[in-house]
Amino acid sequence: MLFPMKILVTAKRVEDPESKIKVKPDGTGIVPEGLKYKINPFDEIAVEEALRLVAKHKGETVVVSIGGKEVHEQLRHAMAMGVDRAVWVNHTGPLDQMAIAGLLKKVCEKEKPDMAILGKQSIDDDQNQVGQYMAEWLGWGQATFASKHESLDSDAEKSKTPALVVGADGKTVKVVREVDGGLGTVECTLPAVVTTDLRLNQPRYAPLPGIMKAKSKPIEELTPAGLGVDVAPKLTVLKMSAPAPRKAGIKVPDVATLMQKLKTEAKVI
Amino acid sequence: MPIVLIYVEAQPDGNLRKASLHALAAGAQLAQATGSELHGAVLGKDANKLADMVKGYGLKTVHAASAPHLEHALAETHGPAMAELAKSIGATWVGAAATAVGRDMLPRAAARLQAAMATDVMGISGSGNDVVLTRPMWAGSVMADVKLNTPVKCFTVRATEFPAAQAGAAGEVKAFNAPAPTVPTQFVEFKEVKSARPELTEARVVVSGGRGTKGDFKEIEALADELGAAVGASRAVCDAGWVPNDLQVGQTGKVVAPQLYIAAGISGAIQHLAGMKGSKTIVAINKDPEAPIFQVADYGLVADLFKVLPELRAAIHAAK
């Protein structure tokens, strides 16, 4: 028999990864004009994995996002994909990873999920910390960078065991992780935190009936003060700047010229 | 005297992971900026061998913890051990290389230390209490100068941005007792991806293929073997399943900085550039003269890779 699973997932609102990010001339942030926003791609993979697990085990999925009212868009998107309900931590202004992990810890204590699945990082801050902080503060195990090796389109991949497998007694989860030089597998006792890498799965498109249904799914509102979390930043961004450009090189007409340049100019061959 | 503590990582074969030497160099820079001593930490089933390998790299002290539960670098065992060691010696900065282990384990140690943390540090400036760390955001589109405001501070180091620490006088090796794990996560297995070619992040030369290969990596591999190089790939070809993902170079893959990087049939998406811009010499081969890769290449060749890669291989062979 399969034990039902309650899974908590996150849906951070981030700039569309396809958008061109430009730094403001005064270095205080990025230029917001012309930017589109969407759910952090790693979180979208987390949502997909949770939906697959709950489709198999039954149970419930809950999505959390932290931010102003605009994050409802990402919560609705996750619910359109199939998540049952949402928790919105209403906060405007910058938050660092410790504040986010502190808030998510409190939400986990309240919701008591069997597993929290998060993106391994968000594509704006690129910090790769929140899942780990949260796991330590909750005293839970962690399996970061959950992944699969081959392309998801290959036949070999389709027939492979999923990267996340819940034990027969419903008390553990075995996770395949992408690590340096290969793939590592760990087994965590539940509840546990799992963070997702890119190749874990291919998130589904939100179907039209799902989009309609999501409109009536509940969003519960919480606040940092209500959760008793101090969100004063422990990491301050002093200044942002554009990366130093590489100096422009030259075009060479043929392989012979290239060889000559590599030998005598760059001296790398 | 304050202490900068650096986690020194073992590879699965027990040898020192080279990225740790770059983390030690960053640690030495930080120690100088803050007037601190540089200490190292090695953890394992038997940590003494690794301690001996690393003690000569400018470390005042190497703290070695040997215990059966430290055999595998799990965040649930190595994280608390690092935190407790940092507390017991009074370290104010705790760092590691931004490897899979460093990224997994160090935030867990930071959480236990109530320490703020910067990931992927590329530069260190300022001094004393005003040390500023520079790190990438938005896949390297933005460089951010950040300050950590907690009493203890943690960081991981992007290895390609710091030189490797040089061997010098040997420091002292001290044993420490790591706490027993309280979270029962188990190591199950590690499946190594075996390759006769050098490791991507450590190779002197990298030959990478992109969408322009249409999945045919024969010429990429042949050129790599002629050069004794590692093979890399863009995210597009990994996502398409043409090559395994551990070849991926870019913000979501590996960050490399070889002496020579040859990009064939790669257009140069920002996320790929973030992973190879630090290379000393970049060669780009692409049919499209407008491809963004040419903006970072030292030498650009507008051509069909299937035509010029064999020519280049023959020329390199002839030059040997």
Coordinates of C-alpha atoms in Angstrom, one line a residue, chain A residues 96-98 120-122 124-133 145 235 237, chain B residues 93-108 110 115-124 133-140 142-148 153-159 161-162 251 255:
Chain A
D96 CA 17.6 37.6 2.5
Q97 CA 18.0 33.8 2.5
M98 CA 17.9 33.6 6.3
K120 CA 17.8 24.5 -5.4
Q121 CA 18.1 28.2 -6.0
S122 CA 16.2 31.1 -7.4
D124 CA 17.7 36.1 -9.3
D125 CA 19.8 35.7 -6.1
D126 CA 21.5 32.4 -7.2
Q127 CA 22.3 31.8 -3.5
N128 CA 21.4 28.1 -3.2
Q129 CA 20.9 28.2 0.6
V130 CA 17.2 28.4 1.7
G131 CA 16.5 24.6 1.6
Q132 CA 19.6 23.8 3.6
Y133 CA 19.1 26.5 6.3
F145 CA 20.1 18.9 -6.3
L235 CA 23.1 40.2 4.1
V237 CA 23.6 44.3 -1.1
Chain B
W93 CA 34.7 33.4 8.8
V94 CA 33.9 29.9 7.5
G95 CA 34.3 29.1 3.9
A96 CA 34.5 26.3 1.3
A97 CA 34.8 25.9 -2.5
A98 CA 31.5 26.3 -4.3
T99 CA 31.5 22.6 -5.3
A100 CA 28.4 20.3 -5.0
V101 CA 29.6 19.4 -1.5
G102 CA 30.3 23.0 -0.5
R103 CA 27.0 24.2 -1.7
D104 CA 25.1 21.4 0.0
M105 CA 26.9 21.4 3.3
L106 CA 28.1 24.9 4.1
P107 CA 24.6 26.6 4.3
R108 CA 23.7 23.9 6.8
A110 CA 25.8 28.5 8.5
A115 CA 25.6 33.1 10.1
A116 CA 24.7 34.9 6.9
M117 CA 26.3 33.5 3.8
A118 CA 27.5 34.6 0.3
T119 CA 27.6 31.9 -2.4
D120 CA 30.0 31.8 -5.3
V121 CA 32.3 34.6 -4.1
M122 CA 34.4 36.0 -7.0
G123 CA 36.2 38.8 -5.2
I124 CA 37.1 40.1 -1.8
L133 CA 32.3 40.2 -1.1
T134 CA 31.6 40.3 -4.8
R135 CA 29.2 37.6 -6.1
P136 CA 27.2 37.0 -9.3
M137 CA 23.4 37.3 -9.5
W138 CA 21.0 36.6 -12.3
A139 CA 23.3 34.0 -13.9
G140 CA 26.2 36.4 -13.9
V142 CA 24.9 41.3 -12.4
M143 CA 27.9 41.5 -10.0
A144 CA 26.8 42.3 -6.5
D145 CA 28.9 43.7 -3.7
V146 CA 27.5 42.3 -0.4
K147 CA 28.2 42.7 3.3
L148 CA 27.4 40.0 5.9
K153 CA 30.0 34.8 8.3
C154 CA 30.0 32.0 5.7
F155 CA 30.9 31.9 2.1
T156 CA 31.6 29.6 -0.8
V157 CA 34.3 30.4 -3.4
R158 CA 34.1 30.3 -7.2
A159 CA 37.3 28.4 -7.7
E161 CA 38.3 33.4 -9.8
F162 CA 41.2 32.7 -7.3
Q251 CA 25.6 29.1 -14.9
V255 CA 32.1 27.0 -14.4

